[in-house]
PDB file of C-alpha atoms and ligand atoms in Angstrom:
ATOM      1  CA  ALA P  18       0.123  -0.111  -0.032  1.00  0.00           C
ATOM      2  CA  LYS P  19       2.975   2.382   0.973  1.00  0.00           C
ATOM      3  CA  ILE P  20       4.388   1.827  -2.654  1.00  0.00           C
ATOM      4  CA  GLN P  21       1.146   2.644  -4.267  1.00  0.00           C
ATOM      5  CA  GLY P  22       0.670   5.510  -2.322  1.00  0.00           C
ATOM      6  CA  LYS P  23       4.126   6.787  -3.465  1.00  0.00           C
ATOM      7  CA  ARG P  24       3.446   5.924  -7.110  1.00  0.00           C
ATOM      8  CA  ARG P  25       0.275   7.879  -6.800  1.00  0.00           C
ATOM      9  CA  PHE P  26       1.968  10.730  -5.331  1.00  0.00           C
ATOM     10  CA  CYS P  27       4.410  10.804  -8.230  1.00  0.00           C
ATOM     11  CA  LEU P  28       1.492  10.659 -10.799  1.00  0.00           C
ATOM     12  CA  PHE P  29       0.343  13.705  -9.269  1.00  0.00           C
ATOM     13  CA  ASN P  30       3.388  15.484  -9.166  1.00  0.00           C
ATOM     14  CA  ASP P  31       4.200  15.364 -12.781  1.00  0.00           C
ATOM     15  CA  GLY P  32       5.272  18.054 -15.070  1.00  0.00           C
ATOM     16  CA  MET P  33       1.694  19.546 -15.703  1.00  0.00           C
ATOM     17  CA  ALA P  34       0.945  19.735 -11.954  1.00  0.00           C
ATOM     18  CA  ASP P  35       4.224  21.443 -11.416  1.00  0.00           C
ATOM     19  CA  LYS P  36       3.392  23.901 -13.816  1.00  0.00           C
ATOM     20  CA  VAL P  37       0.189  24.674 -12.434  1.00  0.00           C
ATOM     21  CA  ARG P  38       1.558  24.908  -8.979  1.00  0.00           C
ATOM     22  CA  LEU P  39       4.354  27.336 -10.404  1.00  0.00           C
ATOM     23  CA  ARG P  40       1.764  29.242 -12.114  1.00  0.00           C
ATOM     24  CA  MET P  41      -0.418  29.766  -9.097  1.00  0.00           C
ATOM     25  CA  GLN P  42       2.652  30.608  -6.955  1.00  0.00           C
ATOM     26  CA  THR P  43       3.827  33.387  -9.483  1.00  0.00           C
ATOM     27  CA  GLU P  44       0.173  34.944  -9.556  1.00  0.00           C
ATOM     28  CA  GLN P  45       0.184  34.853  -5.763  1.00  0.00           C
ATOM     29  CA  ARG P  46       3.459  36.590  -5.695  1.00  0.00           C
ATOM     30  CA  LEU P  47       2.521  39.047  -8.212  1.00  0.00           C
ATOM     31  CA  ARG P  48      -0.551  39.846  -6.164  1.00  0.00           C
ATOM     32  CA  GLN P  49       1.620  40.513  -3.104  1.00  0.00           C
ATOM     33  CA  ALA P  50       4.195  42.582  -5.175  1.00  0.00           C
ATOM     34  CA  MET P  51       1.261  44.850  -6.192  1.00  0.00           C
ATOM     35  CA  HIS P  52       0.213  45.082  -2.684  1.00  0.00           C
ATOM     36  CA  ARG P  53       3.726  45.913  -1.468  1.00  0.00           C
ATOM     37  CA  GLN P  54       4.564  48.182  -4.286  1.00  0.00           C
ATOM     38  CA  ALA P  55       7.517  45.966  -5.359  1.00  0.00           C
ATOM     39  CA  PHE P  56       7.291  47.449  -9.098  1.00  0.00           C
ATOM     40  CA  GLU P  57       9.397  50.100 -10.147  1.00  0.00           C
ATOM     41  CA  LEU P  58       9.908  51.829 -13.582  1.00  0.00           C
ATOM     42  CA  HIS P  59      13.251  52.116 -15.321  1.00  0.00           C
ATOM     43  CA  TYR P  60      13.348  54.978 -18.077  1.00  0.00           C
ATOM     44  CA  GLN P  61      15.056  54.300 -21.381  1.00  0.00           C
ATOM     45  CA  PRO P  62      16.254  57.479 -23.073  1.00  0.00           C
ATOM     46  CA  LEU P  63      14.592  58.417 -26.716  1.00  0.00           C
ATOM     47  CA  ILE P  64      17.374  60.325 -28.990  1.00  0.00           C
ATOM     48  CA  SER P  65      16.516  62.258 -31.765  1.00  0.00           C
ATOM     49  CA  LEU P  66      18.804  61.548 -34.548  1.00  0.00           C
ATOM     50  CA  SER P  67      18.640  64.595 -36.615  1.00  0.00           C
ATOM     51  CA  GLU P  68      19.211  66.976 -33.584  1.00  0.00           C
ATOM     52  CA  ALA P  69      21.139  64.677 -31.616  1.00  0.00           C
ATOM     53  CA  GLN P  70      18.903  65.676 -28.683  1.00  0.00           C
ATOM     54  CA  LEU P  71      17.030  63.772 -25.729  1.00  0.00           C
ATOM     55  CA  VAL P  72      13.419  63.871 -26.494  1.00  0.00           C
ATOM     56  CA  GLY P  73      11.920  61.412 -24.104  1.00  0.00           C
ATOM     57  CA  PHE P  74      12.026  58.237 -22.234  1.00  0.00           C
ATOM     58  CA  GLU P  75      10.308  54.607 -22.375  1.00  0.00           C
ATOM     59  CA  ALA P  76       8.947  53.549 -19.049  1.00  0.00           C
ATOM     60  CA  LEU P  77       9.782  49.854 -18.526  1.00  0.00           C
ATOM     61  CA  ILE P  78       8.514  47.896 -15.791  1.00  0.00           C
ATOM     62  CA  ARG P  79      10.743  45.808 -13.354  1.00  0.00           C
ATOM     63  CA  TRP P  80       9.804  43.568 -10.265  1.00  0.00           C
ATOM     64  CA  ARG P  81      12.123  44.211  -7.418  1.00  0.00           C
ATOM     65  CA  GLU P  82      12.534  41.064  -5.176  1.00  0.00           C
ATOM     66  CA  PRO P  83      14.941  41.232  -2.252  1.00  0.00           C
ATOM     67  CA  ASP P  84      17.716  39.110  -4.099  1.00  0.00           C
ATOM     68  CA  ARG P  85      16.967  40.189  -7.952  1.00  0.00           C
ATOM     69  CA  LEU P  86      15.146  42.254 -10.473  1.00  0.00           C
ATOM     70  CA  ILE P  87      12.612  40.445 -12.296  1.00  0.00           C
ATOM     71  CA  PHE P  88      12.037  41.500 -15.926  1.00  0.00           C
ATOM     72  CA  PRO P  89       8.755  42.278 -17.674  1.00  0.00           C
ATOM     73  CA  ASP P  90       8.967  39.255 -20.189  1.00  0.00           C
ATOM     74  CA  SER P  91       8.612  36.670 -17.566  1.00  0.00           C
ATOM     75  CA  PHE P  92       5.388  38.079 -15.707  1.00  0.00           C
ATOM     76  CA  ILE P  93       3.454  40.356 -18.202  1.00  0.00           C
ATOM     77  CA  THR P  94       1.924  37.440 -19.544  1.00  0.00           C
ATOM     78  CA  ILE P  95       0.861  35.923 -16.273  1.00  0.00           C
ATOM     79  CA  ALA P  96      -0.417  39.210 -15.168  1.00  0.00           C
ATOM     80  CA  GLU P  97      -2.650  39.432 -18.339  1.00  0.00           C
ATOM     81  CA  GLU P  98      -3.782  35.999 -17.945  1.00  0.00           C
ATOM     82  CA  CYS P  99      -4.914  36.526 -14.305  1.00  0.00           C
ATOM     83  CA  GLY P 100      -6.098  40.000 -14.830  1.00  0.00           C
ATOM     84  CA  LEU P 101      -3.663  41.673 -12.635  1.00  0.00           C
ATOM     85  CA  ILE P 102      -2.525  43.558 -15.570  1.00  0.00           C
ATOM     86  CA  HIS P 103      -5.319  46.030 -15.033  1.00  0.00           C
ATOM     87  CA  ASP P 104      -3.852  47.101 -11.618  1.00  0.00           C
ATOM     88  CA  ILE P 105      -0.253  46.932 -12.785  1.00  0.00           C
ATOM     89  CA  GLY P 106      -1.164  48.805 -16.108  1.00  0.00           C
ATOM     90  CA  GLU P 107      -2.718  51.679 -14.139  1.00  0.00           C
ATOM     91  CA  TRP P 108       0.156  51.888 -11.502  1.00  0.00           C
ATOM     92  CA  VAL P 109       2.607  52.061 -14.482  1.00  0.00           C
ATOM     93  CA  LEU P 110       0.576  54.874 -16.342  1.00  0.00           C
ATOM     94  CA  ARG P 111       0.179  56.866 -13.098  1.00  0.00           C
ATOM     95  CA  SER P 112       3.672  56.720 -12.182  1.00  0.00           C
ATOM     96  CA  ALA P 113       4.886  57.523 -15.460  1.00  0.00           C
ATOM     97  CA  CYS P 114       2.729  60.442 -15.950  1.00  0.00           C
ATOM     98  CA  LYS P 115       4.003  61.502 -12.481  1.00  0.00           C
ATOM     99  CA  GLN P 116       7.451  61.414 -13.593  1.00  0.00           C
ATOM    100  CA  ALA P 117       6.895  63.031 -16.739  1.00  0.00           C
ATOM    101  CA  LYS P 118       5.153  66.000 -14.885  1.00  0.00           C
ATOM    102  CA  GLN P 119       8.593  66.544 -12.891  1.00  0.00           C
ATOM    103  CA  TRP P 120      10.298  66.692 -16.632  1.00  0.00           C
ATOM    104  CA  GLN P 121       7.692  69.209 -17.645  1.00  0.00           C
ATOM    105  CA  ASP P 122       8.033  71.338 -14.740  1.00  0.00           C
ATOM    106  CA  GLY P 123      11.695  71.115 -14.327  1.00  0.00           C
ATOM    107  CA  TYR P 124      13.210  70.356 -17.535  1.00  0.00           C
ATOM    108  CA  PRO P 125      13.913  73.277 -20.143  1.00  0.00           C
ATOM    109  CA  ARG P 126      12.703  71.294 -23.215  1.00  0.00           C
ATOM    110  CA  PRO P 127       9.799  69.240 -23.674  1.00  0.00           C
ATOM    111  CA  LEU P 128      10.112  65.369 -22.914  1.00  0.00           C
ATOM    112  CA  ARG P 129       7.570  62.681 -23.705  1.00  0.00           C
ATOM    113  CA  VAL P 130       7.172  59.745 -21.909  1.00  0.00           C
ATOM    114  CA  ALA P 131       6.257  56.470 -23.938  1.00  0.00           C
ATOM    115  CA  VAL P 132       4.211  53.668 -21.934  1.00  0.00           C
ATOM    116  CA  ASN P 133       3.384  50.222 -22.818  1.00  0.00           C
ATOM    117  CA  VAL P 134      -0.103  49.222 -22.922  1.00  0.00           C
ATOM    118  CA  SER P 135      -1.025  45.501 -22.981  1.00  0.00           C
ATOM    119  CA  ALA P 136      -3.908  44.122 -24.951  1.00  0.00           C
ATOM    120  CA  ARG P 137      -6.246  43.289 -22.126  1.00  0.00           C
ATOM    121  CA  GLN P 138      -5.711  46.932 -20.802  1.00  0.00           C
ATOM    122  CA  PHE P 139      -6.031  48.411 -24.131  1.00  0.00           C
ATOM    123  CA  ALA P 140      -9.607  46.526 -24.554  1.00  0.00           C
ATOM    124  CA  ALA P 141     -11.032  47.404 -21.195  1.00  0.00           C
ATOM    125  CA  PRO P 142     -14.254  49.155 -21.485  1.00  0.00           C
ATOM    126  CA  ASP P 143     -12.846  52.368 -19.058  1.00  0.00           C
ATOM    127  CA  PHE P 144      -9.425  52.414 -20.317  1.00  0.00           C
ATOM    128  CA  VAL P 145      -9.829  55.807 -22.091  1.00  0.00           C
ATOM    129  CA  ARG P 146     -11.409  57.200 -19.228  1.00  0.00           C
ATOM    130  CA  LYS P 147      -8.545  56.009 -17.072  1.00  0.00           C
ATOM    131  CA  VAL P 148      -6.153  57.747 -19.055  1.00  0.00           C
ATOM    132  CA  GLY P 149      -7.911  60.817 -19.131  1.00  0.00           C
ATOM    133  CA  LEU P 150      -8.351  60.869 -15.298  1.00  0.00           C
ATOM    134  CA  ILE P 151      -4.720  60.085 -14.787  1.00  0.00           C
ATOM    135  CA  LEU P 152      -3.692  63.023 -17.034  1.00  0.00           C
ATOM    136  CA  LEU P 153      -5.818  65.434 -15.044  1.00  0.00           C
ATOM    137  CA  GLU P 154      -4.741  63.848 -11.712  1.00  0.00           C
ATOM    138  CA  THR P 155      -1.066  64.286 -12.542  1.00  0.00           C
ATOM    139  CA  GLY P 156      -1.252  67.664 -14.594  1.00  0.00           C
ATOM    140  CA  LEU P 157       0.682  66.097 -17.491  1.00  0.00           C
ATOM    141  CA  TYR P 158       0.242  67.678 -20.832  1.00  0.00           C
ATOM    142  CA  PRO P 159      -1.446  65.043 -22.991  1.00  0.00           C
ATOM    143  CA  HIS P 160       0.832  65.524 -25.870  1.00  0.00           C
ATOM    144  CA  LEU P 161       3.563  64.319 -23.677  1.00  0.00           C
ATOM    145  CA  LEU P 162       2.123  61.127 -23.071  1.00  0.00           C
ATOM    146  CA  GLU P 163       2.828  58.322 -25.718  1.00  0.00           C
ATOM    147  CA  LEU P 164       1.061  54.998 -25.635  1.00  0.00           C
ATOM    148  CA  GLU P 165       2.785  52.064 -27.122  1.00  0.00           C
ATOM    149  CA  VAL P 166       0.488  49.234 -28.454  1.00  0.00           C
ATOM    150  CA  THR P 167       1.276  46.206 -30.536  1.00  0.00           C
ATOM    151  CA  GLU P 168      -0.164  45.230 -33.920  1.00  0.00           C
ATOM    152  CA  SER P 169      -1.732  42.291 -32.314  1.00  0.00           C
ATOM    153  CA  THR P 170      -3.337  44.433 -29.717  1.00  0.00           C
ATOM    154  CA  LEU P 171      -4.893  46.265 -32.369  1.00  0.00           C
ATOM    155  CA  GLN P 172      -5.689  43.520 -34.613  1.00  0.00           C
ATOM    156  CA  ILE P 173      -7.644  41.379 -31.875  1.00  0.00           C
ATOM    157  CA  MET P 174      -9.968  44.358 -31.150  1.00  0.00           C
ATOM    158  CA  GLU P 175     -12.850  45.019 -33.208  1.00  0.00           C
ATOM    159  CA  ASP P 176     -13.220  48.573 -32.123  1.00  0.00           C
ATOM    160  CA  SER P 177      -9.693  49.764 -31.578  1.00  0.00           C
ATOM    161  CA  GLN P 178     -10.220  52.497 -34.159  1.00  0.00           C
ATOM    162  CA  ARG P 179     -13.068  54.052 -31.845  1.00  0.00           C
ATOM    163  CA  VAL P 180     -10.662  53.665 -28.925  1.00  0.00           C
ATOM    164  CA  LEU P 181      -7.538  55.255 -30.663  1.00  0.00           C
ATOM    165  CA  GLY P 182      -9.970  58.158 -32.031  1.00  0.00           C
ATOM    166  CA  GLU P 183     -10.931  58.676 -28.202  1.00  0.00           C
ATOM    167  CA  LEU P 184      -7.463  58.729 -27.099  1.00  0.00           C
ATOM    168  CA  LYS P 185      -6.466  61.019 -29.979  1.00  0.00           C
ATOM    169  CA  ALA P 186      -9.439  63.446 -28.836  1.00  0.00           C
ATOM    170  CA  LEU P 187      -7.583  63.444 -25.209  1.00  0.00           C
ATOM    171  CA  GLY P 188      -4.359  64.560 -26.951  1.00  0.00           C
ATOM    172  CA  VAL P 189      -2.221  61.644 -26.302  1.00  0.00           C
ATOM    173  CA  SER P 190      -0.221  59.930 -29.058  1.00  0.00           C
ATOM    174  CA  ILE P 191      -0.016  56.585 -30.248  1.00  0.00           C
ATOM    175  CA  ALA P 192       2.773  54.444 -31.485  1.00  0.00           C
ATOM    176  CA  ILE P 193       2.715  50.921 -33.013  1.00  0.00           C
ATOM    177  CA  ASP P 194       5.362  48.976 -31.139  1.00  0.00           C
ATOM    178  CA  ASP P 195       7.700  46.156 -32.552  1.00  0.00           C
ATOM    179  CA  PHE P 196       6.162  47.341 -36.106  1.00  0.00           C
ATOM    180  CA  GLY P 197       6.719  44.656 -38.827  1.00  0.00           C
ATOM    181  CA  THR P 198       6.464  41.569 -36.610  1.00  0.00           C
ATOM    182  CA  GLY P 199       2.791  41.186 -36.556  1.00  0.00           C
ATOM    183  CA  TYR P 200       0.381  40.224 -38.915  1.00  0.00           C
ATOM    184  CA  SER P 201      -1.316  42.521 -41.604  1.00  0.00           C
ATOM    185  CA  SER P 202       0.910  45.502 -40.731  1.00  0.00           C
ATOM    186  CA  MET P 203      -0.474  47.150 -43.773  1.00  0.00           C
ATOM    187  CA  ALA P 204      -3.891  46.623 -43.148  1.00  0.00           C
ATOM    188  CA  LEU P 205      -3.628  48.389 -39.821  1.00  0.00           C
ATOM    189  CA  LEU P 206      -1.877  51.521 -41.339  1.00  0.00           C
ATOM    190  CA  LYS P 207      -4.813  51.723 -44.022  1.00  0.00           C
ATOM    191  CA  HIS P 208      -7.594  51.907 -41.292  1.00  0.00           C
ATOM    192  CA  LEU P 209      -5.962  53.299 -38.257  1.00  0.00           C
ATOM    193  CA  THR P 210      -5.082  56.700 -36.831  1.00  0.00           C
ATOM    194  CA  ILE P 211      -1.559  56.689 -35.131  1.00  0.00           C
ATOM    195  CA  ASP P 212       1.460  58.865 -34.869  1.00  0.00           C
ATOM    196  CA  ARG P 213       4.374  56.600 -34.768  1.00  0.00           C
ATOM    197  CA  LEU P 214       5.844  53.432 -35.816  1.00  0.00           C
ATOM    198  CA  LYS P 215       8.666  51.674 -33.798  1.00  0.00           C
ATOM    199  CA  ILE P 216      10.951  49.500 -35.950  1.00  0.00           C
ATOM    200  CA  ASP P 217      11.289  46.127 -34.033  1.00  0.00           C
ATOM    201  CA  ARG P 218      14.862  45.286 -32.847  1.00  0.00           C
ATOM    202  CA  SER P 219      15.077  42.261 -35.016  1.00  0.00           C
ATOM    203  CA  PHE P 220      15.280  44.461 -37.978  1.00  0.00           C
ATOM    204  CA  VAL P 221      17.890  46.785 -36.723  1.00  0.00           C
ATOM    205  CA  LYS P 222      19.852  44.143 -35.094  1.00  0.00           C
ATOM    206  CA  ASP P 223      22.071  43.200 -38.249  1.00  0.00           C
ATOM    207  CA  THR P 224      22.261  46.630 -39.899  1.00  0.00           C
ATOM    208  CA  PRO P 225      24.071  48.051 -41.580  1.00  0.00           C
ATOM    209  CA  GLU P 226      25.936  44.799 -42.661  1.00  0.00           C
ATOM    210  CA  ALA P 227      22.846  42.824 -43.872  1.00  0.00           C
ATOM    211  CA  VAL P 228      21.585  44.194 -47.338  1.00  0.00           C
ATOM    212  CA  ARG P 229      18.000  42.846 -46.701  1.00  0.00           C
ATOM    213  CA  ASP P 230      17.603  44.365 -43.370  1.00  0.00           C
ATOM    214  CA  CYS P 231      18.874  47.700 -44.511  1.00  0.00           C
ATOM    215  CA  ALA P 232      16.170  47.555 -47.382  1.00  0.00           C
ATOM    216  CA  ILE P 233      13.467  46.594 -44.593  1.00  0.00           C
ATOM    217  CA  CYS P 234      14.390  49.743 -42.401  1.00  0.00           C
ATOM    218  CA  ARG P 235      14.613  51.956 -45.202  1.00  0.00           C
ATOM    219  CA  ALA P 236      11.077  50.878 -46.625  1.00  0.00           C
ATOM    220  CA  ILE P 237       9.597  51.222 -42.966  1.00  0.00           C
ATOM    221  CA  VAL P 238      11.066  54.690 -42.792  1.00  0.00           C
ATOM    222  CA  THR P 239       9.671  55.724 -46.238  1.00  0.00           C
ATOM    223  CA  LEU P 240       6.412  54.077 -45.362  1.00  0.00           C
ATOM    224  CA  ALA P 241       6.060  56.095 -42.191  1.00  0.00           C
ATOM    225  CA  HIS P 242       7.174  59.246 -43.657  1.00  0.00           C
ATOM    226  CA  SER P 243       4.597  59.073 -46.505  1.00  0.00           C
ATOM    227  CA  LEU P 244       1.855  58.606 -44.040  1.00  0.00           C
ATOM    228  CA  MET P 245       3.137  61.433 -42.137  1.00  0.00           C
ATOM    229  CA  LEU P 246       4.085  59.210 -39.326  1.00  0.00           C
ATOM    230  CA  SER P 247       7.183  59.466 -37.032  1.00  0.00           C
ATOM    231  CA  ILE P 248       9.527  56.701 -36.496  1.00  0.00           C
ATOM    232  CA  THR P 249      11.587  55.247 -33.825  1.00  0.00           C
ATOM    233  CA  ALA P 250      14.276  52.332 -34.114  1.00  0.00           C
ATOM    234  CA  GLU P 251      14.705  50.175 -31.037  1.00  0.00           C
ATOM    235  CA  GLY P 252      17.615  48.164 -29.941  1.00  0.00           C
ATOM    236  CA  VAL P 253      20.373  50.301 -31.512  1.00  0.00           C
ATOM    237  CA  GLU P 254      23.470  49.069 -29.978  1.00  0.00           C
ATOM    238  CA  THR P 255      26.331  50.405 -32.346  1.00  0.00           C
ATOM    239  CA  THR P 256      27.346  53.734 -33.941  1.00  0.00           C
ATOM    240  CA  GLU P 257      27.350  52.222 -37.302  1.00  0.00           C
ATOM    241  CA  GLN P 258      23.403  51.328 -36.726  1.00  0.00           C
ATOM    242  CA  ALA P 259      22.817  54.808 -35.383  1.00  0.00           C
ATOM    243  CA  ASP P 260      24.679  56.462 -38.325  1.00  0.00           C
ATOM    244  CA  PHE P 261      22.901  54.075 -40.886  1.00  0.00           C
ATOM    245  CA  LEU P 262      19.476  54.994 -39.083  1.00  0.00           C
ATOM    246  CA  ALA P 263      20.222  58.606 -39.534  1.00  0.00           C
ATOM    247  CA  LYS P 264      20.966  58.564 -42.687  1.00  0.00           C
ATOM    248  CA  ILE P 265      17.852  56.755 -43.950  1.00  0.00           C
ATOM    249  CA  GLY P 266      15.779  59.567 -41.925  1.00  0.00           C
ATOM    250  CA  CYS P 267      14.850  57.686 -38.941  1.00  0.00           C
ATOM    251  CA  ASP P 268      13.462  60.231 -36.624  1.00  0.00           C
ATOM    252  CA  THR P 269      14.424  58.730 -33.258  1.00  0.00           C
ATOM    253  CA  ALA P 270      16.569  56.036 -31.921  1.00  0.00           C
ATOM    254  CA  GLN P 271      16.728  54.062 -28.780  1.00  0.00           C
ATOM    255  CA  GLY P 272      19.011  51.366 -27.480  1.00  0.00           C
ATOM    256  CA  TYR P 273      22.182  50.546 -25.400  1.00  0.00           C
ATOM    257  CA  LEU P 274      24.280  52.501 -27.475  1.00  0.00           C
ATOM    258  CA  PHE P 275      22.734  55.661 -25.771  1.00  0.00           C
ATOM    259  CA  ALA P 276      21.531  54.349 -22.569  1.00  0.00           C
ATOM    260  CA  LYS P 277      19.991  51.042 -20.788  1.00  0.00           C
ATOM    261  CA  PRO P 278      16.840  51.752 -19.186  1.00  0.00           C
ATOM    262  CA  LEU P 279      17.759  53.814 -16.186  1.00  0.00           C
ATOM    263  CA  PRO P 280      16.591  53.177 -12.479  1.00  0.00           C
ATOM    264  CA  GLN P 281      15.343  56.253 -10.401  1.00  0.00           C
ATOM    265  CA  GLU P 282      18.663  57.139  -9.111  1.00  0.00           C
ATOM    266  CA  ALA P 283      20.401  57.368 -12.460  1.00  0.00           C
ATOM    267  CA  LEU P 284      17.740  59.393 -14.151  1.00  0.00           C
ATOM    268  CA  ALA P 285      18.508  62.738 -12.350  1.00  0.00           C
ATOM    269  CA  GLU P 286      22.067  62.227 -13.094  1.00  0.00           C
ATOM    270  CA  TYR P 287      21.342  61.417 -16.822  1.00  0.00           C
ATOM    271  CA  LEU P 288      19.063  64.481 -17.040  1.00  0.00           C
ATOM    272  CA  THR P 289      21.669  67.032 -15.794  1.00  0.00           C
ATOM    273  CA  LEU P 290      24.352  65.502 -18.235  1.00  0.00           C
ATOM    274  CA  TRP P 291      21.950  66.692 -21.214  1.00  0.00           C
ATOM    275  CA  GLN P 292      20.934  69.835 -19.489  1.00  0.00           C
ATOM    276  CA  GLY P 293      23.968  71.835 -20.474  1.00  0.00           C
ATOM    277  CA  ARG P 294      23.703  70.880 -24.166  1.00  0.00           C
TER     278      ARG P 294
HETATM  279  P1  C2E Q 313       9.456  46.572 -25.647  1.00  0.00           P
HETATM  280  O1  C2E Q 313       8.411  47.500 -25.419  1.00  0.00           O
HETATM  281  O2  C2E Q 313       9.717  46.113 -27.034  1.00  0.00           O
HETATM  282  O3  C2E Q 313      10.850  47.157 -24.940  1.00  0.00           O
HETATM  283  C1  C2E Q 313      11.928  47.407 -25.483  1.00  0.00           C
HETATM  284  C2  C2E Q 313      12.869  46.019 -24.887  1.00  0.00           C
HETATM  285  O4  C2E Q 313      14.182  45.938 -25.420  1.00  0.00           O
HETATM  286  C3  C2E Q 313      13.237  46.345 -23.321  1.00  0.00           C
HETATM  287  O5  C2E Q 313      13.048  45.119 -22.586  1.00  0.00           O
HETATM  288  C4  C2E Q 313      14.376  47.042 -23.240  1.00  0.00           C
HETATM  289  O6  C2E Q 313      15.139  46.963 -21.990  1.00  0.00           O
HETATM  290  C5  C2E Q 313      15.127  46.356 -24.384  1.00  0.00           C
HETATM  291  N1  C2E Q 313      16.221  46.905 -24.968  1.00  0.00           N
HETATM  292  C6  C2E Q 313      16.410  48.388 -25.268  1.00  0.00           C
HETATM  293  N2  C2E Q 313      17.262  48.644 -25.817  1.00  0.00           N
HETATM  294  C7  C2E Q 313      18.071  47.561 -26.127  1.00  0.00           C
HETATM  295  C8  C2E Q 313      19.174  47.170 -26.990  1.00  0.00           C
HETATM  296  O7  C2E Q 313      19.889  48.056 -27.476  1.00  0.00           O
HETATM  297  N3  C2E Q 313      19.502  45.886 -26.921  1.00  0.00           N
HETATM  298  C9  C2E Q 313      18.675  45.074 -26.563  1.00  0.00           C
HETATM  299  N4  C2E Q 313      18.915  43.662 -26.734  1.00  0.00           N
HETATM  300  N5  C2E Q 313      17.689  45.349 -25.872  1.00  0.00           N
HETATM  301  C10 C2E Q 313      17.281  46.578 -25.662  1.00  0.00           C
HETATM  302  P2  C2E Q 313      12.469  44.819 -21.244  1.00  0.00           P
HETATM  303  O8  C2E Q 313      12.509  46.019 -20.472  1.00  0.00           O
HETATM  304  O9  C2E Q 313      12.793  43.739 -20.627  1.00  0.00           O
HETATM  305  O10 C2E Q 313      10.887  44.748 -21.702  1.00  0.00           O
HETATM  306  C11 C2E Q 313      10.291  43.667 -22.527  1.00  0.00           C
HETATM  307  C12 C2E Q 313       8.894  43.952 -22.789  1.00  0.00           C
HETATM  308  O11 C2E Q 313       8.196  43.923 -21.743  1.00  0.00           O
HETATM  309  C13 C2E Q 313       8.789  45.186 -23.685  1.00  0.00           C
HETATM  310  O12 C2E Q 313       9.048  45.342 -24.892  1.00  0.00           O
HETATM  311  C14 C2E Q 313       7.229  45.420 -23.298  1.00  0.00           C
HETATM  312  O13 C2E Q 313       6.560  44.677 -24.164  1.00  0.00           O
HETATM  313  C15 C2E Q 313       7.047  44.640 -22.205  1.00  0.00           C
HETATM  314  N6  C2E Q 313       6.852  45.663 -20.894  1.00  0.00           N
HETATM  315  C16 C2E Q 313       7.833  46.405 -20.210  1.00  0.00           C
HETATM  316  N7  C2E Q 313       7.363  47.267 -19.438  1.00  0.00           N
HETATM  317  C17 C2E Q 313       5.991  47.064 -19.611  1.00  0.00           C
HETATM  318  C18 C2E Q 313       4.865  47.739 -18.958  1.00  0.00           C
HETATM  319  O14 C2E Q 313       4.932  48.797 -18.062  1.00  0.00           O
HETATM  320  N8  C2E Q 313       3.535  47.483 -19.272  1.00  0.00           N
HETATM  321  C19 C2E Q 313       3.444  46.495 -20.392  1.00  0.00           C
HETATM  322  N9  C2E Q 313       2.121  45.984 -20.556  1.00  0.00           N
HETATM  323  N10 C2E Q 313       4.294  45.672 -21.034  1.00  0.00           N
HETATM  324  C20 C2E Q 313       5.714  46.031 -20.606  1.00  0.00           C
HETATM  325 CA1   CA Q 314       7.600  49.325 -26.197  1.00  0.00          CA
HETATM  326 CA1   CA Q 315       9.127  47.520 -28.848  1.00  0.00          CA
HETATM  327 CA1   CA Q 316      10.282  44.277 -28.742  1.00  0.00          CA
END
């Protein structure tokens, strides 16, 4: 009987059950993290290539544990699946707007803040109202807030055009994140009112050596400008990439070449560096 019991236990304890248990633990830890305010935002500089100027920051979430920092790729999907993304997303939006209001008050040139919005957050019926309230509450000029949504987010939603229209009416701008990696990129551009495309890092990575990648980047920049959209390249790691992107007319760049996402402490120092220029 003892052996049988053991075997049963083993059966129950197979890979699936482990996965379920791990998932439930992560959910639980995420809930506690939200409760204990264990999230923080790091800010990655956005650099105008034509003016060689700092024009803003993208806010990127991190989860601070006593012994390590956890990156969003390992918890955003879980937060989406268990619905916690609504609370986390609202916290991100409010914190980023508060931060940008400080730049608005203290920095001589306008700096925008770009905030990632997940699909479920964008699809929530009260999303636009929340954005409006947070802008009112923080006093940030709406044109200094840019929301980044992916192609698939816009794709899966029937009335994304209506939501984008309402966000436009608030005065915030919209960027399509990871442009070129989703389905029907062109169909989206045909129908949706947006302000900016962000060329996905995968297209930037092998420039300027790889001829095909250069052609793709050039085509996306031309496409964006023909549609009166601005364009940002992400994942710029070398001066060669930056030179190439500047040459083909890409407006803004972001990547380790300029700076990694900066924690709060490094942010003030970074801004002081630019202030004199
Ligand atoms: P993303 O929006 O495409 O963000 C760019 C990612 O590339 C960031 O990773 C950034 O740290 C990284 N990166 C920036 N420059 C370079 C570079 O030169 N080289 C390389 N190899 N990587 C670079 P991170 O911060 O780990 O974020 C991963 C993804 O998680 C983001 O991709 C975004 O989709 C999501 N995410 C981040 N913060 C939030 C958030 O507040 N809310 C939501 N819903 N999603 C978020
Ligand atoms: Ca982004
Ligand atoms: Ca991106
Ligand atoms: Ca990406």
